[in-house]
C-alpha atoms as a PDB file:
ATOM      1  CA  MET A   1      26.636  -9.029  -2.355  1.00  0.00           C
ATOM      2  CA  ILE A   2      23.528  -7.837  -4.358  1.00  0.00           C
ATOM      3  CA  SER A   3      22.547 -11.667  -4.996  1.00  0.00           C
ATOM      4  CA  VAL A   4      22.825 -12.220  -1.161  1.00  0.00           C
ATOM      5  CA  VAL A   5      20.592  -9.246  -0.340  1.00  0.00           C
ATOM      6  CA  SER A   6      18.063 -10.165  -3.086  1.00  0.00           C
ATOM      7  CA  THR A   7      17.780 -13.917  -2.021  1.00  0.00           C
ATOM      8  CA  ARG A   8      17.901 -13.696   1.613  1.00  0.00           C
ATOM      9  CA  PRO A   9      15.036 -11.851   3.447  1.00  0.00           C
ATOM     10  CA  ILE A  10      17.096 -11.260   6.630  1.00  0.00           C
ATOM     11  CA  ALA A  11      19.996  -9.710   4.720  1.00  0.00           C
ATOM     12  CA  ARG A  12      17.668  -7.510   2.826  1.00  0.00           C
ATOM     13  CA  ALA A  13      15.912  -6.225   6.009  1.00  0.00           C
ATOM     14  CA  LEU A  14      19.365  -5.632   7.670  1.00  0.00           C
ATOM     15  CA  VAL A  15      20.682  -3.770   4.690  1.00  0.00           C
ATOM     16  CA  LEU A  16      17.455  -1.754   4.344  1.00  0.00           C
ATOM     17  CA  GLY A  17      17.519  -0.928   8.048  1.00  0.00           C
ATOM     18  CA  ALA A  18      21.104   0.224   8.025  1.00  0.00           C
ATOM     19  CA  TYR A  19      20.492   2.271   4.913  1.00  0.00           C
ATOM     20  CA  VAL A  20      17.460   4.141   6.052  1.00  0.00           C
ATOM     21  CA  LEU A  21      19.212   4.854   9.493  1.00  0.00           C
ATOM     22  CA  ALA A  22      22.295   6.129   7.708  1.00  0.00           C
ATOM     23  CA  VAL A  23      20.225   8.392   5.375  1.00  0.00           C
ATOM     24  CA  GLU A  24      18.101   9.762   8.341  1.00  0.00           C
ATOM     25  CA  TRP A  25      21.176  10.354  10.620  1.00  0.00           C
ATOM     26  CA  THR A  26      23.138  11.942   7.704  1.00  0.00           C
ATOM     27  CA  ARG A  27      20.228  14.151   7.011  1.00  0.00           C
ATOM     28  CA  ALA A  28      19.855  15.254  10.589  1.00  0.00           C
ATOM     29  CA  LEU A  29      23.537  16.109  10.806  1.00  0.00           C
ATOM     30  CA  VAL A  30      23.787  17.987   7.517  1.00  0.00           C
ATOM     31  CA  MET A  31      20.644  20.017   8.504  1.00  0.00           C
ATOM     32  CA  ARG A  32      22.665  21.561  11.362  1.00  0.00           C
ATOM     33  CA  ALA A  33      24.914  23.402   8.784  1.00  0.00           C
ATOM     34  CA  PRO A  34      23.851  26.935   7.815  1.00  0.00           C
ATOM     35  CA  GLY A  35      21.753  26.947   4.584  1.00  0.00           C
ATOM     36  CA  ALA A  36      21.618  23.156   4.370  1.00  0.00           C
ATOM     37  CA  ILE A  37      18.066  22.474   5.594  1.00  0.00           C
ATOM     38  CA  LEU A  38      16.421  22.758   2.190  1.00  0.00           C
ATOM     39  CA  PRO A  39      18.781  20.580   0.217  1.00  0.00           C
ATOM     40  CA  ALA A  40      19.147  18.080   3.193  1.00  0.00           C
ATOM     41  CA  LEU A  41      15.404  17.555   3.240  1.00  0.00           C
ATOM     42  CA  LEU A  42      14.992  17.341  -0.539  1.00  0.00           C
ATOM     43  CA  LEU A  43      18.047  15.007  -1.058  1.00  0.00           C
ATOM     44  CA  GLY A  44      17.128  12.962   2.104  1.00  0.00           C
ATOM     45  CA  GLY A  45      13.541  12.387   0.737  1.00  0.00           C
ATOM     46  CA  VAL A  46      14.967  11.214  -2.593  1.00  0.00           C
ATOM     47  CA  ALA A  47      17.614   8.960  -0.944  1.00  0.00           C
ATOM     48  CA  LEU A  48      14.874   7.417   1.222  1.00  0.00           C
ATOM     49  CA  ALA A  49      12.572   6.733  -1.749  1.00  0.00           C
ATOM     50  CA  VAL A  50      15.533   4.799  -3.239  1.00  0.00           C
ATOM     51  CA  ALA A  51      14.715   2.093  -0.676  1.00  0.00           C
ATOM     52  CA  ALA A  52      11.684   1.117  -2.731  1.00  0.00           C
ATOM     53  CA  VAL A  53      13.805   0.110  -5.744  1.00  0.00           C
ATOM     54  CA  GLY A  54      13.101  -3.652  -6.442  1.00  0.00           C
ATOM     55  CA  TRP A  55       9.747  -3.774  -4.661  1.00  0.00           C
ATOM     56  CA  THR A  56       6.435  -3.942  -6.403  1.00  0.00           C
ATOM     57  CA  PRO A  57       3.712  -1.423  -5.731  1.00  0.00           C
ATOM     58  CA  GLU A  58       1.686  -4.129  -4.084  1.00  0.00           C
ATOM     59  CA  GLN A  59       4.500  -4.972  -1.746  1.00  0.00           C
ATOM     60  CA  LEU A  60       4.859  -1.369  -0.770  1.00  0.00           C
ATOM     61  CA  GLY A  61       1.116  -0.998  -0.112  1.00  0.00           C
ATOM     62  CA  LEU A  62       0.566   1.335  -3.076  1.00  0.00           C
ATOM     63  CA  GLY A  63      -1.848   1.120  -5.875  1.00  0.00           C
ATOM     64  CA  ARG A  64      -4.961   2.743  -7.199  1.00  0.00           C
ATOM     65  CA  ARG A  65      -7.787   0.660  -5.868  1.00  0.00           C
ATOM     66  CA  ARG A  66     -10.237   2.539  -3.486  1.00  0.00           C
ATOM     67  CA  LEU A  67      -7.818   5.517  -3.834  1.00  0.00           C
ATOM     68  CA  ALA A  68     -10.332   8.109  -2.577  1.00  0.00           C
ATOM     69  CA  LEU A  69     -11.118   6.002   0.517  1.00  0.00           C
ATOM     70  CA  ARG A  70      -7.257   5.677   1.155  1.00  0.00           C
ATOM     71  CA  VAL A  71      -6.699   9.430   0.839  1.00  0.00           C
ATOM     72  CA  LEU A  72      -9.631  10.044   3.158  1.00  0.00           C
ATOM     73  CA  GLY A  73      -8.005   7.572   5.685  1.00  0.00           C
ATOM     74  CA  GLY A  74      -4.782   9.704   5.269  1.00  0.00           C
ATOM     75  CA  LEU A  75      -6.694  12.889   6.173  1.00  0.00           C
ATOM     76  CA  ALA A  76      -7.986  11.239   9.308  1.00  0.00           C
ATOM     77  CA  LEU A  77      -4.466  10.021  10.153  1.00  0.00           C
ATOM     78  CA  GLY A  78      -3.068  13.600   9.563  1.00  0.00           C
ATOM     79  CA  ALA A  79      -5.775  14.870  11.939  1.00  0.00           C
ATOM     80  CA  VAL A  80      -4.793  12.489  14.641  1.00  0.00           C
ATOM     81  CA  LEU A  81      -1.112  13.191  14.183  1.00  0.00           C
ATOM     82  CA  LEU A  82      -1.831  16.868  14.562  1.00  0.00           C
ATOM     83  CA  LEU A  83      -3.556  16.448  17.842  1.00  0.00           C
ATOM     84  CA  PRO A  84      -0.417  17.456  19.928  1.00  0.00           C
ATOM     85  CA  ALA A  85      -0.021  20.639  17.920  1.00  0.00           C
ATOM     86  CA  ALA A  86      -3.653  21.451  18.483  1.00  0.00           C
ATOM     87  CA  VAL A  87      -3.267  21.634  22.214  1.00  0.00           C
ATOM     88  CA  ARG A  88      -0.171  24.004  21.912  1.00  0.00           C
ATOM     89  CA  SER A  89      -0.726  27.552  22.596  1.00  0.00           C
ATOM     90  CA  GLY A  90      -0.282  30.029  19.631  1.00  0.00           C
ATOM     91  CA  ALA A  91      -0.701  29.735  15.913  1.00  0.00           C
ATOM     92  CA  ALA A  92       1.155  27.152  13.935  1.00  0.00           C
ATOM     93  CA  PRO A  93       3.864  28.625  11.849  1.00  0.00           C
ATOM     94  CA  LEU A  94       3.538  28.615   8.172  1.00  0.00           C
ATOM     95  CA  LEU A  95       6.418  27.120   6.170  1.00  0.00           C
ATOM     96  CA  PRO A  96       7.866  28.934   3.231  1.00  0.00           C
ATOM     97  CA  ALA A  97       7.007  27.206  -0.047  1.00  0.00           C
ATOM     98  CA  GLY A  98      10.422  25.731  -0.636  1.00  0.00           C
ATOM     99  CA  LEU A  99      10.599  24.326   2.822  1.00  0.00           C
ATOM    100  CA  ALA A 100       7.203  22.969   2.537  1.00  0.00           C
ATOM    101  CA  LEU A 101       8.057  21.125  -0.671  1.00  0.00           C
ATOM    102  CA  ALA A 102      11.137  19.854   0.987  1.00  0.00           C
ATOM    103  CA  ALA A 103       8.967  18.564   3.878  1.00  0.00           C
ATOM    104  CA  ILE A 104       6.622  16.820   1.513  1.00  0.00           C
ATOM    105  CA  ALA A 105       9.635  15.107  -0.147  1.00  0.00           C
ATOM    106  CA  VAL A 106      11.119  13.894   3.123  1.00  0.00           C
ATOM    107  CA  SER A 107       7.623  12.796   4.382  1.00  0.00           C
ATOM    108  CA  ILE A 108       7.009  10.625   1.277  1.00  0.00           C
ATOM    109  CA  GLY A 109      10.581   9.282   1.341  1.00  0.00           C
ATOM    110  CA  GLU A 110      10.227   8.343   4.976  1.00  0.00           C
ATOM    111  CA  GLU A 111       6.948   6.503   4.402  1.00  0.00           C
ATOM    112  CA  VAL A 112       8.220   4.692   1.279  1.00  0.00           C
ATOM    113  CA  ALA A 113      11.344   3.632   3.198  1.00  0.00           C
ATOM    114  CA  PHE A 114       9.892   2.746   6.604  1.00  0.00           C
ATOM    115  CA  ARG A 115       6.357   1.670   6.066  1.00  0.00           C
ATOM    116  CA  GLY A 116       6.951   0.631   2.448  1.00  0.00           C
ATOM    117  CA  ALA A 117      10.238  -1.259   1.721  1.00  0.00           C
ATOM    118  CA  LEU A 118      11.424  -1.744   5.301  1.00  0.00           C
ATOM    119  CA  TYR A 119       8.006  -2.961   6.410  1.00  0.00           C
ATOM    120  CA  ALA A 120       7.765  -5.499   3.486  1.00  0.00           C
ATOM    121  CA  ALA A 121      11.289  -6.749   4.222  1.00  0.00           C
ATOM    122  CA  LEU A 122      10.577  -7.370   7.809  1.00  0.00           C
ATOM    123  CA  ASP A 123       7.202  -8.847   7.005  1.00  0.00           C
ATOM    124  CA  GLU A 124       9.001 -11.459   4.739  1.00  0.00           C
ATOM    125  CA  ILE A 125      11.116 -12.701   7.908  1.00  0.00           C
ATOM    126  CA  GLY A 126       8.689 -12.349  10.713  1.00  0.00           C
ATOM    127  CA  GLY A 127       5.045 -11.388   9.589  1.00  0.00           C
ATOM    128  CA  ALA A 128       3.141  -8.446  10.761  1.00  0.00           C
ATOM    129  CA  PRO A 129       4.543  -8.306  14.366  1.00  0.00           C
ATOM    130  CA  ALA A 130       8.009  -8.039  13.128  1.00  0.00           C
ATOM    131  CA  ALA A 131       7.059  -5.578  10.416  1.00  0.00           C
ATOM    132  CA  VAL A 132       5.049  -3.291  12.815  1.00  0.00           C
ATOM    133  CA  ILE A 133       7.467  -3.367  15.825  1.00  0.00           C
ATOM    134  CA  GLY A 134      10.764  -3.392  13.697  1.00  0.00           C
ATOM    135  CA  SER A 135       9.716  -0.497  11.358  1.00  0.00           C
ATOM    136  CA  THR A 136       8.451   1.480  14.467  1.00  0.00           C
ATOM    137  CA  LEU A 137      11.647   0.928  16.529  1.00  0.00           C
ATOM    138  CA  LEU A 138      13.894   1.892  13.562  1.00  0.00           C
ATOM    139  CA  TRP A 139      11.675   4.858  12.712  1.00  0.00           C
ATOM    140  CA  THR A 140      12.241   6.057  16.272  1.00  0.00           C
ATOM    141  CA  ALA A 141      15.929   5.430  16.211  1.00  0.00           C
ATOM    142  CA  ALA A 142      16.214   7.278  12.966  1.00  0.00           C
ATOM    143  CA  HIS A 143      14.702  10.305  14.617  1.00  0.00           C
ATOM    144  CA  ALA A 144      16.983  10.315  17.567  1.00  0.00           C
ATOM    145  CA  LEU A 145      19.341  12.846  16.175  1.00  0.00           C
ATOM    146  CA  SER A 146      16.749  15.259  14.806  1.00  0.00           C
ATOM    147  CA  HIS A 147      14.315  15.344  17.837  1.00  0.00           C
ATOM    148  CA  PRO A 148      14.696  16.056  21.529  1.00  0.00           C
ATOM    149  CA  PRO A 149      14.698  12.802  23.654  1.00  0.00           C
ATOM    150  CA  GLN A 150      11.500  13.757  25.330  1.00  0.00           C
ATOM    151  CA  PHE A 151       9.769  13.949  21.926  1.00  0.00           C
ATOM    152  CA  LEU A 152      10.779  10.356  20.936  1.00  0.00           C
ATOM    153  CA  VAL A 153       7.713   8.917  22.692  1.00  0.00           C
ATOM    154  CA  ALA A 154       5.513  10.902  20.395  1.00  0.00           C
ATOM    155  CA  VAL A 155       7.679   9.797  17.386  1.00  0.00           C
ATOM    156  CA  PHE A 156       7.396   6.172  18.522  1.00  0.00           C
ATOM    157  CA  ALA A 157       3.459   6.616  18.910  1.00  0.00           C
ATOM    158  CA  ALA A 158       3.143   8.134  15.452  1.00  0.00           C
ATOM    159  CA  GLY A 159       5.353   5.459  13.795  1.00  0.00           C
ATOM    160  CA  LEU A 160       3.190   2.856  15.545  1.00  0.00           C
ATOM    161  CA  LEU A 161       0.004   4.362  14.459  1.00  0.00           C
ATOM    162  CA  LEU A 162       1.278   4.529  10.793  1.00  0.00           C
ATOM    163  CA  ALA A 163       2.617   0.979  10.954  1.00  0.00           C
ATOM    164  CA  LEU A 164      -0.648  -0.431  12.383  1.00  0.00           C
ATOM    165  CA  TRP A 165      -2.504   1.359   9.578  1.00  0.00           C
ATOM    166  CA  ARG A 166      -0.119  -0.220   7.004  1.00  0.00           C
ATOM    167  CA  TRP A 167      -0.752  -3.740   8.547  1.00  0.00           C
ATOM    168  CA  ALA A 168      -4.559  -3.444   9.141  1.00  0.00           C
ATOM    169  CA  CYS A 169      -5.349  -1.830   5.771  1.00  0.00           C
ATOM    170  CA  ARG A 170      -2.346  -3.070   3.656  1.00  0.00           C
ATOM    171  CA  ASP A 171      -1.986   0.477   2.540  1.00  0.00           C
ATOM    172  CA  LEU A 172       0.729   3.021   2.298  1.00  0.00           C
ATOM    173  CA  VAL A 173      -1.317   5.878   0.670  1.00  0.00           C
ATOM    174  CA  ALA A 174      -2.954   6.864   3.947  1.00  0.00           C
ATOM    175  CA  PRO A 175       0.314   6.940   6.010  1.00  0.00           C
ATOM    176  CA  VAL A 176       1.969   9.097   3.243  1.00  0.00           C
ATOM    177  CA  VAL A 177      -1.046  11.543   3.282  1.00  0.00           C
ATOM    178  CA  GLY A 178      -1.095  11.618   7.005  1.00  0.00           C
ATOM    179  CA  HIS A 179       2.623  12.010   7.333  1.00  0.00           C
ATOM    180  CA  VAL A 180       2.607  14.887   4.885  1.00  0.00           C
ATOM    181  CA  ILE A 181      -0.233  16.702   6.752  1.00  0.00           C
ATOM    182  CA  ALA A 182       1.461  16.191  10.052  1.00  0.00           C
ATOM    183  CA  ASP A 183       4.890  17.503   8.805  1.00  0.00           C
ATOM    184  CA  LEU A 184       3.419  20.507   7.161  1.00  0.00           C
ATOM    185  CA  GLY A 185       1.205  21.271  10.293  1.00  0.00           C
ATOM    186  CA  LEU A 186       3.951  20.841  12.945  1.00  0.00           C
END
């Protein structure tokens, strides 16, 4: 089984897609239990990051080249992702420290899984169009249990923006930074 997944790009993409959906849906269901939000976010983030095992930093869009510029790009992405919150009335709630750390863990895990490993797997089989569209559709499906249906259009738009950045810049650092900022701000 492992050799089939490691030698066949389609099998690898299917297994990764099923894995990240299973992790996200399990996390969404577990979070409904009293007192389970913090552990579900932390463990979910770690479980999603496991999707990166076997991929090189270059394949994932990670690295140190031009890091400051990539972080700056992430700050810009975060600002764009926060635009819906900026038009809301009232002040944004502050997250307790533990919940903020858990939100950071799941944001990083989601980016590594969706725009890192899954994107790379889909890119192998269909190039950038398959990677951008496939990772965005799976990202949206993964959030179907944790977000109201009317919010899924915004989830799709955010996923598309992050995937397009990943494609255009061959970078995962900025999507990670932008996602963290958005999750902390929303």
